[in-house]
Short mmCIF file of C-alpha atoms and ligand atoms in Angstrom, two decimals:
data_model
loop_
_atom_site.label_atom_id
_atom_site.label_comp_id
_atom_site.label_asym_id
_atom_site.label_seq_id
_atom_site.Cartn_x
_atom_site.Cartn_y
_atom_site.Cartn_z
CA MET G 91 0.39 0.22 0.03
CA GLU G 92 1.37 3.28 -0.41
CA ILE G 93 0.45 6.08 0.91
CA LYS G 94 1.51 10.15 -0.99
CA VAL G 95 0.06 13.66 -1.27
CA SER G 96 -1.94 14.67 -4.39
CA ASN G 97 -3.09 18.41 -5.45
CA ILE G 98 -6.13 16.87 -7.52
CA ASN G 99 -9.32 19.01 -5.93
CA LYS G 100 -11.73 16.75 -4.41
CA LEU G 101 -14.54 17.68 -7.19
CA ASP G 102 -11.79 16.38 -9.90
CA TRP G 103 -10.53 13.35 -8.88
CA THR G 104 -11.08 9.60 -9.91
CA GLY G 105 -11.14 6.20 -8.62
CA ASP G 106 -12.77 4.03 -6.09
CA ALA G 107 -13.60 6.20 -3.24
CA LEU G 108 -13.33 9.49 -1.56
CA ALA G 109 -13.65 10.46 2.02
CA LEU G 110 -14.86 13.18 3.50
CA GLY G 111 -14.33 13.89 7.35
CA PHE G 112 -16.81 15.89 8.90
CA LEU G 113 -16.83 17.85 12.64
CA ALA G 114 -19.69 16.34 14.80
CA ASP G 115 -23.10 18.12 15.15
CA ASN G 116 -22.32 20.75 11.66
CA VAL G 117 -22.76 18.43 9.09
CA GLN G 118 -23.06 20.85 6.15
CA LEU G 119 -21.89 20.86 2.85
CA SER G 120 -19.38 23.15 2.31
CA ASP G 121 -20.01 25.32 -1.12
CA GLU G 122 -17.63 22.87 -2.79
CA LEU G 123 -19.00 19.47 -0.98
CA HIS G 124 -22.14 21.08 -1.89
CA GLN G 125 -20.61 21.24 -5.93
CA LEU G 126 -19.39 17.56 -5.29
CA ASP G 127 -22.92 16.73 -3.58
CA GLN G 128 -24.36 17.72 -7.16
CA LYS G 129 -21.97 16.33 -9.28
CA LEU G 130 -23.00 12.72 -7.42
CA ASP G 131 -26.93 13.13 -7.65
CA GLY G 132 -26.78 14.01 -3.84
CA THR G 133 -25.56 11.02 -2.64
CA ILE G 134 -23.73 12.42 0.06
CA SER G 135 -26.25 14.86 1.43
CA GLU G 136 -28.85 11.49 0.77
CA LEU G 137 -26.07 8.87 2.66
CA ILE G 138 -25.84 11.52 5.71
CA SER G 139 -29.61 11.72 6.36
CA GLU G 140 -29.98 8.33 5.84
CA ALA G 141 -27.02 7.15 7.64
CA GLU G 142 -28.29 9.46 10.36
CA PHE G 143 -24.55 10.44 9.98
CA THR G 144 -23.71 12.82 12.71
CA GLY G 145 -19.94 12.96 12.92
CA LYS G 146 -19.34 11.77 16.07
CA SER G 147 -15.65 10.81 16.29
CA GLY G 148 -15.26 7.56 15.09
CA THR G 149 -17.63 6.85 12.89
CA THR G 150 -18.09 6.33 9.59
CA ALA G 151 -21.03 5.80 6.52
CA THR G 152 -20.37 4.79 2.83
CA ALA G 153 -22.43 4.94 0.06
CA ARG G 154 -22.33 3.62 -3.51
CA ILE G 155 -22.69 6.20 -6.14
CA GLY G 156 -24.94 4.94 -8.65
CA GLY G 157 -24.30 5.34 -12.40
CA GLN G 158 -21.14 4.92 -14.67
CA LYS G 159 -19.39 7.66 -12.57
CA SER G 160 -15.89 7.84 -12.38
CA LEU G 161 -16.06 7.66 -8.54
CA ARG G 162 -17.39 4.39 -7.05
CA LYS G 163 -17.69 5.22 -2.91
CA ILE G 164 -17.91 8.14 -0.88
CA ILE G 165 -17.22 7.52 2.79
CA LEU G 166 -18.49 9.68 5.88
CA VAL G 167 -15.58 9.94 9.24
CA GLY G 168 -16.85 11.64 12.03
CA LEU G 169 -14.33 13.62 13.53
CA GLY G 170 -16.11 14.29 16.60
CA LYS G 171 -17.06 17.38 18.15
CA PRO G 172 -15.43 20.94 17.25
CA GLU G 173 -14.37 22.23 20.87
CA GLU G 174 -12.57 18.20 21.59
CA LEU G 175 -10.77 18.25 18.39
CA THR G 176 -7.08 17.18 19.16
CA ILE G 177 -4.81 16.07 16.59
CA ASN G 178 -5.41 12.99 17.39
CA SER G 179 -8.49 13.30 16.00
CA PHE G 180 -6.55 12.80 12.53
CA ARG G 181 -4.97 9.86 13.69
CA GLN G 182 -8.41 8.18 14.61
CA GLY G 183 -9.98 9.78 11.49
CA GLY G 184 -6.94 7.96 9.09
CA GLY G 185 -7.94 4.55 11.31
CA SER G 186 -11.16 5.05 11.08
CA ILE G 187 -11.18 5.44 6.82
CA ALA G 188 -9.09 3.08 6.14
CA ARG G 189 -11.19 0.14 7.77
CA ALA G 190 -14.41 0.93 6.32
CA ALA G 191 -12.29 1.29 2.77
CA LYS G 192 -11.00 -2.13 3.74
CA GLN G 193 -14.49 -3.22 4.05
CA ALA G 194 -15.74 -1.56 1.54
CA LYS G 195 -12.88 -3.14 -0.59
CA ILE G 196 -11.47 -0.49 -1.93
CA LYS G 197 -8.62 -0.53 -3.85
CA THR G 198 -7.62 2.61 -4.31
CA LEU G 199 -9.07 5.63 -2.58
CA ALA G 200 -8.64 9.75 -1.91
CA ILE G 201 -8.82 11.39 1.46
CA ALA G 202 -10.24 14.43 1.59
CA LEU G 203 -8.86 15.47 5.86
CA ASN G 204 -7.80 19.25 6.37
CA ASN G 205 -7.19 22.07 8.82
CA ASN G 206 -6.36 24.94 9.82
CA ASP G 207 -5.27 24.79 13.12
CA TYR G 208 -2.73 22.19 12.55
CA ASP G 209 0.44 22.26 10.65
CA ASN G 210 0.31 20.34 6.95
CA ASN G 211 3.23 17.67 7.77
CA LEU G 212 2.02 16.99 11.07
CA LEU G 213 -1.61 15.98 9.51
CA ALA G 214 -0.62 14.03 7.05
CA GLN G 215 1.89 11.92 9.33
CA VAL G 216 -1.11 11.36 11.83
CA ILE G 217 -4.08 10.25 9.17
CA SER G 218 -0.65 8.21 7.63
CA GLU G 219 -0.05 6.72 10.80
CA GLY G 220 -3.99 5.89 11.56
CA ILE G 221 -3.73 4.31 8.48
CA ILE G 222 -0.92 2.34 8.65
CA LEU G 223 -1.80 0.81 11.75
CA ALA G 224 -5.56 0.51 11.50
CA LEU G 225 -4.90 -2.15 8.90
CA HIS G 226 -2.05 -3.76 11.15
CA GLU G 227 -3.03 -7.44 11.99
CA ASP G 228 -1.44 -9.59 13.69
CA LYS G 229 -2.05 -12.70 11.23
CA ARG G 230 1.47 -14.88 12.28
CA PHE G 231 -0.23 -17.25 13.93
CA LYS G 232 -3.02 -18.24 11.96
CA SER G 233 -3.06 -20.67 8.92
CA ASP G 234 -5.29 -19.41 6.80
CA GLU G 235 -3.52 -15.97 6.39
CA ASP G 236 -5.12 -14.57 3.27
CA ASP G 237 -5.29 -10.68 4.44
CA LYS G 238 -8.39 -8.78 3.03
CA ASN G 239 -7.01 -5.63 2.44
CA ILE G 240 -6.78 -5.26 -1.20
CA LEU G 241 -5.97 -0.89 -0.84
CA GLU G 242 -3.11 -0.32 -3.05
CA THR G 243 -3.46 3.38 -3.26
CA VAL G 244 -3.89 6.07 -0.77
CA GLU G 245 -4.34 10.12 -1.94
CA LEU G 246 -4.16 12.67 0.65
CA LEU G 247 -5.60 15.46 -1.15
CA GLU G 248 -5.58 19.38 -0.58
CA LEU G 249 -3.06 18.69 2.20
CA PRO G 250 -0.05 20.51 0.62
CA ALA G 251 2.71 18.29 2.81
CA ASP G 252 5.69 17.25 1.99
CA GLN G 253 5.95 13.80 1.32
CA LYS G 254 8.82 13.32 4.08
CA ALA G 255 6.05 13.88 6.16
CA ILE G 256 4.23 10.10 5.29
CA GLU G 257 7.59 8.75 5.21
CA THR G 258 8.06 9.78 8.97
CA ALA G 259 4.74 7.81 9.85
CA GLU G 260 5.53 5.38 8.53
CA LYS G 261 9.03 4.77 10.01
CA ILE G 262 7.14 5.24 13.43
CA ALA G 263 4.32 2.67 12.25
CA SER G 264 7.05 0.29 11.43
CA GLY G 265 7.88 1.02 14.81
CA VAL G 266 5.07 0.69 16.97
CA ILE G 267 4.13 -2.80 14.76
CA LEU G 268 7.26 -4.22 16.10
CA ALA G 269 6.51 -3.65 19.99
CA ARG G 270 2.90 -5.51 18.79
CA GLU G 271 4.40 -8.19 17.24
CA LEU G 272 6.25 -8.94 19.93
CA VAL G 273 3.29 -8.38 23.01
CA ASN G 274 1.60 -10.72 20.68
CA ALA G 275 4.00 -13.53 20.73
CA PRO G 276 3.11 -15.89 23.21
CA ALA G 277 6.01 -16.95 25.48
CA ASN G 278 7.04 -19.84 23.44
CA VAL G 279 7.77 -17.96 20.91
CA ILE G 280 9.13 -14.67 22.32
CA ASN G 281 11.27 -16.17 25.37
CA PRO G 282 14.76 -14.06 26.79
CA LEU G 283 16.78 -15.64 23.27
CA THR G 284 14.82 -15.28 20.89
CA MET G 285 14.21 -11.13 22.36
CA ALA G 286 17.47 -11.02 21.76
CA GLU G 287 18.12 -12.35 18.59
CA THR G 288 15.40 -9.56 17.46
CA VAL G 289 17.09 -6.40 19.40
CA GLN G 290 20.41 -8.62 16.81
CA ASN G 291 18.82 -8.21 13.92
CA LEU G 292 17.19 -4.69 14.46
CA ALA G 293 21.36 -3.56 15.51
CA SER G 294 22.63 -5.24 12.37
CA GLU G 295 19.83 -4.21 10.14
CA TYR G 296 20.31 -0.33 11.45
CA ALA G 297 23.66 -0.61 12.39
CA LEU G 298 23.31 -0.32 16.37
CA GLU G 299 26.06 -0.97 19.26
CA LEU G 300 24.31 -3.55 20.78
CA THR G 301 25.60 -5.33 24.26
CA ILE G 302 24.12 -8.12 25.37
CA LEU G 303 25.42 -9.26 29.49
CA GLU G 304 25.23 -12.61 29.83
CA GLN G 305 24.12 -13.95 33.17
CA GLN G 306 27.84 -14.69 34.21
CA ASP G 307 28.82 -10.52 32.87
CA CYS G 308 24.89 -10.03 35.21
CA GLU G 309 26.95 -11.64 38.22
CA LYS G 310 30.22 -9.83 37.91
CA LEU G 311 28.05 -6.81 37.78
CA GLY G 312 25.82 -8.37 41.42
CA MET G 313 23.15 -8.01 39.66
CA GLY G 314 21.52 -10.01 42.29
CA ALA G 315 17.62 -8.55 41.91
CA PHE G 316 17.61 -9.56 38.22
CA LEU G 317 18.94 -12.37 38.83
CA GLY G 318 16.97 -13.71 41.34
CA VAL G 319 14.04 -13.70 39.04
CA ALA G 320 15.27 -15.29 36.36
CA LYS G 321 16.78 -18.06 38.26
CA ALA G 322 13.42 -20.93 38.05
CA SER G 323 13.81 -20.14 34.26
CA ASP G 324 15.07 -22.73 32.11
CA LEU G 325 16.75 -20.38 29.65
CA PRO G 326 19.25 -17.63 30.77
CA PRO G 327 18.01 -14.53 31.07
CA GLN G 328 19.98 -11.46 28.57
CA PHE G 329 20.75 -8.43 29.91
CA ILE G 330 20.35 -5.97 26.55
CA HIS G 331 21.43 -3.19 26.06
CA LEU G 332 21.07 -0.88 22.72
CA VAL G 333 22.78 2.35 21.41
CA TYR G 334 22.10 4.89 18.94
CA LYS G 335 24.42 7.31 18.12
CA PRO G 336 23.85 10.49 15.93
CA GLN G 337 26.38 11.53 13.65
CA GLY G 338 27.59 14.58 14.77
CA LYS G 339 27.61 15.35 18.32
CA ALA G 340 24.44 14.34 20.07
CA LYS G 341 22.88 17.41 21.69
CA ARG G 342 21.64 15.13 24.85
CA LYS G 343 22.49 11.71 25.96
CA LEU G 344 18.38 9.83 26.94
CA ALA G 345 18.45 6.13 28.67
CA ILE G 346 14.92 3.97 27.76
CA ILE G 347 14.80 0.77 30.14
CA GLY G 348 11.86 -1.42 29.63
CA LYS G 349 10.60 -4.62 32.07
CA GLY G 350 10.86 -6.92 29.83
CA LEU G 351 9.42 -10.52 31.20
CA THR G 352 9.13 -12.42 28.38
CA PHE G 353 6.32 -14.29 30.99
CA ASP G 354 5.05 -13.71 34.22
CA SER G 355 4.07 -17.06 36.45
CA GLY G 356 4.18 -14.95 39.29
CA GLY G 357 7.06 -17.53 40.40
CA LEU G 358 6.12 -19.56 43.86
CA ASN G 359 3.77 -16.97 44.36
CA LEU G 360 2.12 -18.52 41.12
CA LYS G 361 -0.66 -16.77 40.03
CA ILE G 362 -4.19 -17.89 40.61
CA SER G 363 -6.33 -18.92 38.44
CA GLY G 364 -8.31 -15.68 36.85
CA SER G 365 -5.69 -13.60 37.70
CA GLY G 366 -4.85 -13.53 33.79
CA ILE G 367 -1.95 -15.34 34.23
CA GLU G 368 -2.69 -17.01 30.64
CA THR G 369 -2.02 -12.76 29.08
CA MET G 370 1.16 -12.63 30.83
CA LYS G 371 3.36 -12.86 27.71
CA MET G 372 2.68 -9.14 27.94
CA ASP G 373 4.50 -8.50 30.81
CA MET G 374 7.63 -7.58 28.06
CA GLY G 375 5.33 -4.62 26.86
CA GLY G 376 7.42 -2.08 28.09
CA ALA G 377 10.64 -4.30 26.47
CA ALA G 378 8.89 -4.42 23.61
CA ALA G 379 7.82 -0.50 23.06
CA THR G 380 11.30 0.17 24.48
CA PHE G 381 13.06 -1.59 21.34
CA GLY G 382 9.88 -0.66 18.56
CA ALA G 383 11.35 3.17 19.76
CA ALA G 384 14.15 2.07 18.25
CA LYS G 385 13.31 1.08 15.63
CA ALA G 386 11.23 4.21 14.25
CA ILE G 387 14.51 6.71 15.95
CA ALA G 388 17.26 4.39 13.98
CA GLN G 389 15.09 4.89 11.42
CA LEU G 390 14.72 8.92 11.44
CA LYS G 391 18.13 9.71 13.18
CA PRO G 392 17.78 12.27 15.86
CA ASN G 393 20.75 14.65 16.79
CA VAL G 394 20.17 12.81 20.38
CA GLU G 395 22.41 9.60 21.55
CA ILE G 396 20.01 7.07 23.00
CA HIS G 397 20.33 3.75 25.52
CA PHE G 398 17.82 1.11 24.81
CA ILE G 399 17.96 -1.62 27.75
CA SER G 400 15.95 -4.32 28.95
CA ALA G 401 17.04 -6.84 31.52
CA VAL G 402 15.26 -9.91 29.80
CA THR G 403 13.75 -13.00 31.71
CA GLU G 404 10.42 -14.98 32.93
CA ASN G 405 9.52 -15.76 36.30
CA MET G 406 9.03 -19.15 36.47
CA ILE G 407 9.12 -21.87 39.02
CA SER G 408 11.05 -25.04 39.68
CA GLY G 409 13.22 -26.16 42.32
CA LYS G 410 15.68 -23.19 41.76
CA ALA G 411 13.69 -20.51 42.11
CA MET G 412 13.62 -17.89 44.17
CA CYS G 413 11.35 -18.67 47.38
CA PRO G 414 9.23 -16.48 49.14
CA GLY G 415 11.03 -14.29 52.10
CA ASP G 416 14.69 -14.37 49.42
CA ILE G 417 17.18 -11.65 50.22
CA LEU G 418 18.28 -10.02 47.00
CA THR G 419 21.46 -7.88 46.49
CA ALA G 420 20.94 -5.71 44.22
CA SER G 421 23.89 -3.67 41.96
CA ASN G 422 23.80 -0.87 43.76
CA GLY G 423 24.63 -2.97 46.94
CA LYS G 424 20.75 -2.45 48.45
CA THR G 425 19.48 -5.90 50.23
CA ILE G 426 15.80 -6.26 49.29
CA GLU G 427 13.44 -8.96 51.51
CA VAL G 428 11.34 -10.65 47.99
CA ASN G 429 7.88 -11.12 50.29
CA ASN G 430 6.28 -11.30 46.72
CA THR G 431 7.65 -13.02 43.98
CA ASP G 432 5.40 -11.99 41.99
CA ALA G 433 6.70 -8.60 42.58
CA GLU G 434 9.37 -9.31 40.07
CA GLY G 435 9.59 -6.37 37.20
CA ARG G 436 10.80 -4.21 40.04
CA LEU G 437 13.29 -6.27 40.38
CA THR G 438 14.78 -6.62 37.33
CA LEU G 439 14.19 -2.79 36.52
CA ALA G 440 16.26 -2.49 39.62
CA ASP G 441 19.08 -3.54 38.26
CA ALA G 442 18.47 -2.30 34.65
CA LEU G 443 18.35 1.48 36.93
CA VAL G 444 21.51 0.84 38.29
CA TYR G 445 22.72 0.14 35.25
CA ALA G 446 21.55 2.93 33.46
CA ASP G 447 22.66 5.44 36.10
CA LYS G 448 25.78 4.50 35.51
CA LEU G 449 26.06 5.35 31.43
CA GLY G 450 25.71 9.36 32.91
CA VAL G 451 22.46 9.88 30.58
CA ASP G 452 21.13 13.52 30.92
CA ALA G 453 17.40 11.43 31.68
CA MET G 454 16.24 8.60 32.01
CA VAL G 455 12.57 6.84 31.44
CA ASP G 456 11.41 3.34 32.72
CA LEU G 457 8.32 2.12 30.85
CA ALA G 458 6.87 -1.48 32.62
CA THR G 459 3.55 -3.68 32.74
CA LEU G 460 4.09 -3.06 36.56
CA THR G 461 1.15 -3.20 38.98
CA GLY G 462 -2.24 -4.44 38.76
CA ALA G 463 -2.95 -1.66 40.70
CA CYS G 464 -2.22 0.77 38.10
CA ILE G 465 -5.27 -0.66 36.10
CA VAL G 466 -7.67 -0.23 39.05
CA ALA G 467 -6.48 2.93 39.56
CA LEU G 468 -6.67 4.65 36.10
CA GLY G 469 -8.47 1.55 34.02
CA ASN G 470 -7.53 0.12 30.37
CA ASP G 471 -6.98 3.71 28.20
CA ILE G 472 -4.44 5.30 31.20
CA ALA G 473 -0.78 5.23 31.61
CA GLY G 474 0.62 6.17 35.46
CA LEU G 475 3.98 8.35 34.87
CA TRP G 476 5.94 9.30 38.26
CA THR G 477 8.49 11.55 38.24
CA LYS G 478 9.70 14.53 40.41
CA ASP G 479 11.30 16.20 37.69
CA HIS G 480 8.64 18.67 36.71
CA GLN G 481 11.22 19.66 33.13
CA LEU G 482 10.92 15.55 31.57
CA ALA G 483 7.47 15.56 33.05
CA THR G 484 6.40 18.22 30.98
CA GLU G 485 8.74 16.85 27.91
CA LEU G 486 6.92 13.43 28.15
CA GLN G 487 3.26 15.20 27.95
CA THR G 488 3.81 16.95 25.10
CA ALA G 489 5.64 13.84 23.40
CA ALA G 490 2.10 11.85 24.48
CA GLN G 491 -0.41 14.38 23.53
CA THR G 492 1.10 14.52 19.60
CA ALA G 493 1.51 10.52 19.84
CA GLY G 494 -2.67 10.29 21.07
CA GLU G 495 -0.98 8.56 24.19
CA LYS G 496 -2.43 8.92 27.55
CA PHE G 497 -0.47 9.35 30.48
CA TRP G 498 -1.90 10.87 34.44
CA GLN G 499 1.08 11.84 37.08
CA MET G 500 0.68 10.06 39.99
CA PRO G 501 1.29 11.13 43.67
CA MET G 502 5.77 9.84 44.36
CA GLU G 503 4.12 9.84 48.14
CA SER G 504 7.35 9.25 50.49
CA LYS G 505 5.65 8.72 53.12
CA TYR G 506 3.93 5.35 51.74
CA PHE G 507 7.40 3.88 51.42
CA GLU G 508 7.12 2.81 54.87
CA GLN G 509 5.18 -0.25 54.12
CA MET G 510 8.01 -1.31 52.45
CA LYS G 511 10.17 -0.92 55.32
CA SER G 512 11.98 -4.72 56.17
CA PRO G 513 13.23 -5.62 60.17
CA ILE G 514 16.40 -8.02 58.49
CA ALA G 515 16.95 -5.66 55.18
CA ASP G 516 16.69 -2.45 53.70
CA MET G 517 13.47 -3.13 52.01
CA LYS G 518 10.82 -5.73 50.59
CA ASN G 519 9.75 -5.89 47.50
CA THR G 520 6.01 -5.44 48.40
CA GLY G 521 3.61 -3.17 50.41
CA SER G 522 -0.14 -3.04 50.64
CA ARG G 523 -2.38 -3.36 47.92
CA ALA G 524 -3.49 0.30 49.13
CA GLY G 525 -1.75 2.85 46.60
CA GLY G 526 0.32 -0.73 45.26
CA SER G 527 1.45 0.95 41.88
CA ILE G 528 2.97 4.23 44.25
CA THR G 529 4.73 1.58 46.50
CA ALA G 530 6.12 0.01 43.15
CA ALA G 531 7.76 3.84 41.89
CA LEU G 532 8.67 4.23 45.48
CA PHE G 533 10.87 1.13 45.41
CA LEU G 534 12.14 1.89 41.76
CA GLU G 535 13.24 5.21 42.57
CA GLN G 536 15.62 3.28 45.86
CA PHE G 537 17.83 2.51 42.32
CA VAL G 538 18.35 5.76 41.00
CA LYS G 539 21.22 8.23 42.08
CA ASP G 540 20.35 11.46 40.67
CA THR G 541 19.62 10.82 36.71
CA PRO G 542 16.31 12.87 36.09
CA TRP G 543 14.20 10.23 35.56
CA VAL G 544 10.17 9.09 34.99
CA HIS G 545 8.31 5.96 36.41
CA LEU G 546 5.49 4.73 33.04
CA ASP G 547 3.18 1.60 34.89
CA ILE G 548 1.64 0.94 31.36
CA ALA G 549 0.08 -2.12 32.08
CA GLY G 550 -3.46 -1.06 30.95
CA PRO G 551 -3.12 0.34 27.44
CA VAL G 552 -0.20 -1.98 26.11
CA TRP G 553 -3.07 -4.59 25.45
CA ALA G 554 -6.35 -3.56 23.50
CA GLU G 555 -9.92 -6.11 24.38
CA LYS G 556 -11.06 -5.03 21.48
CA PRO G 557 -9.95 -3.30 18.62
CA ASN G 558 -9.77 0.95 18.35
CA ALA G 559 -9.63 3.59 15.25
CA ILE G 560 -6.13 2.39 15.35
CA ASP G 561 -5.55 -0.42 17.86
CA ASN G 562 -6.66 -4.24 16.99
CA GLU G 563 -7.35 -6.82 19.50
CA GLY G 564 -4.32 -7.14 21.12
CA GLY G 565 -0.83 -5.79 21.26
CA THR G 566 -1.03 -1.88 20.73
CA GLY G 567 2.87 -0.83 20.84
CA PHE G 568 1.54 1.63 23.83
CA ALA G 569 4.07 4.17 24.40
CA VAL G 570 6.28 3.94 21.20
CA ARG G 571 4.49 6.92 19.59
CA THR G 572 5.82 9.20 23.00
CA LEU G 573 8.90 7.77 22.95
CA VAL G 574 9.58 8.86 19.39
CA ASN G 575 8.51 12.11 20.23
CA TRP G 576 10.97 12.67 23.05
CA ALA G 577 13.38 11.98 21.30
CA LEU G 578 12.77 13.76 18.27
CA ASN G 579 11.79 17.10 20.40
CA ASN G 580 14.15 17.07 23.18
N1 BES E 49 3.42 -7.85 35.89
C1 BES E 49 1.97 -7.76 36.29
C2 BES E 49 1.90 -7.09 36.72
C3 BES E 49 0.30 -7.07 35.38
C4 BES E 49 -0.52 -7.47 36.55
C5 BES E 49 0.31 -6.43 34.29
C6 BES E 49 -1.93 -7.22 35.00
C7 BES E 49 -0.46 -6.41 34.13
C8 BES E 49 -1.42 -6.84 33.97
C9 BES E 49 3.44 -7.71 37.97
O1 BES E 49 4.39 -8.52 37.86
C10 BES E 49 2.87 -8.04 38.82
O2 BES E 49 2.79 -9.52 39.35
N2 BES E 49 2.57 -7.38 40.35
C11 BES E 49 1.62 -7.59 40.98
C12 BES E 49 2.35 -7.05 42.30
C13 BES E 49 1.41 -7.43 43.73
C14 BES E 49 2.52 -8.65 44.13
C15 BES E 49 2.53 -6.62 44.72
C16 BES E 49 0.51 -7.61 41.38
O3 BES E 49 -0.28 -6.05 40.43
O4 BES E 49 -0.60 -7.71 41.45
MG1 MG E 50 4.25 -10.31 38.71
ZN1 ZN E 51 5.00 -8.77 35.71
#
């Protein structure tokens, strides 16, 4: 499928389908659309009234044009209420149009979506992202993998943008898709070794520096927290460190650290039935977003140096498993009484944060499917954000806004750390159920010295139970777009 900008007017365009965008509660035909409507024997006005099309966000209506016209179908898409319009409305609009076009078996499509309040290049980019992401379906594990999508070309009309904006969208989408595919792949496909292989392929394709620390290397660095989690796995842990360096002098050095549990059984505090254990292949969603962002960033080449890090393992059970009550020593020397083996993500992140902190970066972000408590607090569509650094919070929120991804800043309530006081070690790894996502963040803070740091709990939004405008059921690739924007803008 090819997306391109075109300077043909919608009145003159010929092809299978033309898509038009409308704001909610104001579905009126402009002079130009009125002219087009007349040319199409009233198809547009008839469709609006017959489908009771109101321009509500996410809705579409499609009609066939009678007679032997050089245009076969018309697709209307709702962009929602004007006061709720954001740049993401256009990403969603692109996605909704692509879905409608696929349903209508369209080969050649034109989209007339523009808006004077937004930059044309950004509009072209987000509409393209929406199209590509909505059409991506993960069919790798189906034996009959016929893709019903026959869309060949999409032309963006009346949007004087640079073709480069569409290439940017393609690069970002390739990163989001990698993250989705990593999350969707079950634990018998993506394990610590195949995860490392995937990153090796990325490194050689885009000429990135890669270091993989094996178990012995991690032992030498004293990564007792990470290795404690890895003990019961039959597969060796892989500590992955991928680096993107720009050609000239980097204006900033950043680190992105993702939780990489290719499966979380809970360990000896085994996840009980009904706890969603069968979905725990998604517990590397942070690592997936990290390496998805790396894929996009390696193509977009911003002028910043970025370290992509994940301590990858599985949380399993066996005679070698760490026991509840075990005391682990992390690589900064702090000791942890493991009062719950299912709070394993923070143990792996502890050593990853200590490692990243030593790189001398200007800022670091960790992303993790860390707590069920964060889902209870914010639901499935919003991730939690913790930091004491106001500027970093603003940078990420700005990046997220354009990305159409939602983060809600949560409190670093120091007092709650008391819940993790241990009589025998420096700390326990869990506090009480109440405020569980906050104590998790406070635990991580123990492993950050003085690098400005943000923690993102993405347990909810990494996975979609049902499709929305741009995501299909399954892995969403959440946070890739935010991370890419962050790298590009700062
Ligand atoms: N991977 C889970 C968190 C999770 C839950 C992610 C649901 C996605 C969906 C994490 O390792 C975990 O098990 N957390 C425990 C912490 C508890 C033992 C303090 C939890 O959230 O129940
Ligand atoms: Mg767990
Ligand atoms: Zn986990």
